[in-house]
């Protein structure tokens, strides 16, 4: 082998290694970029899930008290409680006897008020908590009117202003979060699309060369789509790993948040992240490759 041939072989080997490194760097950049975008989408999902759970938690803790008349029979109170438990809008009920009511009031005051006034003025009552979707002012008013038809019921007490305030604030916060989430989702989709287009743009001359040797559009698209979909799946797995880390840290720092979380909802969120990664990379790659397949040769130098 001549010296010139060896030099050419060495140069070709160096060029192949350089091209290989650039290709690997391109793949890593694409995967990292997509995983960051999917992680952001996952965080939006976590925010929405916890916002909804927190909203439901607050609503379900705004209950009302059914105050019974004095000397009402315990059997009648239990009958009414059982009737309330059977209602589709009731989440839970608690029977509060006169004695238990006195103990609770004594704990709040910090002194024995019965010894001071000489008798227990408190009534037997039933604490009722509604399901979140029914905890609205209209439903409270309907239940109040229905219960007051019972002769054993003296009064139905709940904080009307608080019910109105909570529902109004929850509605406003939900709209703001949804608008913000939609904006971030649009930005995320645009970023994924731009990342894929840049990746395909770097191979535009390869696409042209394959067309010139007679390859069909489907044959050319297939490896591009397979590669980018795999990158999207891998990026989704990385993003899910990051989300699991966030959930773990949140539980460690705020243990109370566990009551607002659900494994089923997390599974749906992770599936959504995976589908977003796969479908967005497929969609972006399909149209990016098609663009260069149909481009004129003289425009390949300034196509992007």
Phi, psi and omega in degrees: 000131182285164179298320181296320179294320178296318179297318179296321179293319178297318179296320179294321178296317178297319180296320178296318179295319179297316179296320178297318179295318179295322179295315178296318179298321178296317179297315180298316179299317179297313181297316180296316181298313181293321180296323177294319178295315179294325176297319177297318177298319178297321177296322176299316178300317178298319179299315180295318180298313182289327178295318179293316179297318179295320177300313179297320181298316180295314182297319183286349176263359173267092182259187174222160183247126175265105183270123183271160176290157177296146176065018175288144182291143180298325180299323179290322178295314180296326178295317178294320178299317179296323178295320178292321179299332182281347180289141183291337183270354183267129177271315180201157176224157177218129179275121181247112178285169178299320182294316180293322177298320179295319179297317180296318180292325178295320178296322180291318181284327182084012177208162183274097183286334180294319178297328183285316183263345173092356178202168180263109183276353186281153183254159169295144183211169176233121176274126184239133175239131182269160171291152188304318184291344179256357184277063180236156184306319182299320181290320177300317181294320179297315181294320180300313180297321181294318182288326182291349175286342178280126183295338181280347182268125179272318185199150172243117186247131170202158182275097184299318182296323180292319179299314179297315183295315181297313181296321179293315180293320178298319179296316181294314181296321179297317179296319180296314181296319179295318179296316179296319180294319179297319179297314179294325179294319178297317178297318180297316179297318179297321180294317178298315180299318180294321179297315179294318180298321177295320180295317179288324180302323181292347181245020184297324181288329175296318177299316179297318180297319179294324176296320183293332180269006172100009179289144178281161180298319179296318180297322181287319183292324189307308181294326178296312181295317180299317181295312184289326176295319176298318176298320179296319178294316179295319178296322178296319179297318178297317180297319179296321176300318177295320180294321177298322176297318178297317179297318180297315180294321179297318179293326181288319182278327181232083183302331182295341183290343181301323181294342181264358186255154181219130181297323180296318179293323177296320179298318178296318179297315181295322177296321178297318178298317180297313180297321178297316179297317182288310185292321181292320178292321177298311182298312182295317181294318181303311183283329178293316179294318179300325180298316182280337176293327185260003181282149174284151183300322183288349180260355183295336183282342179222029186293322184280000000 
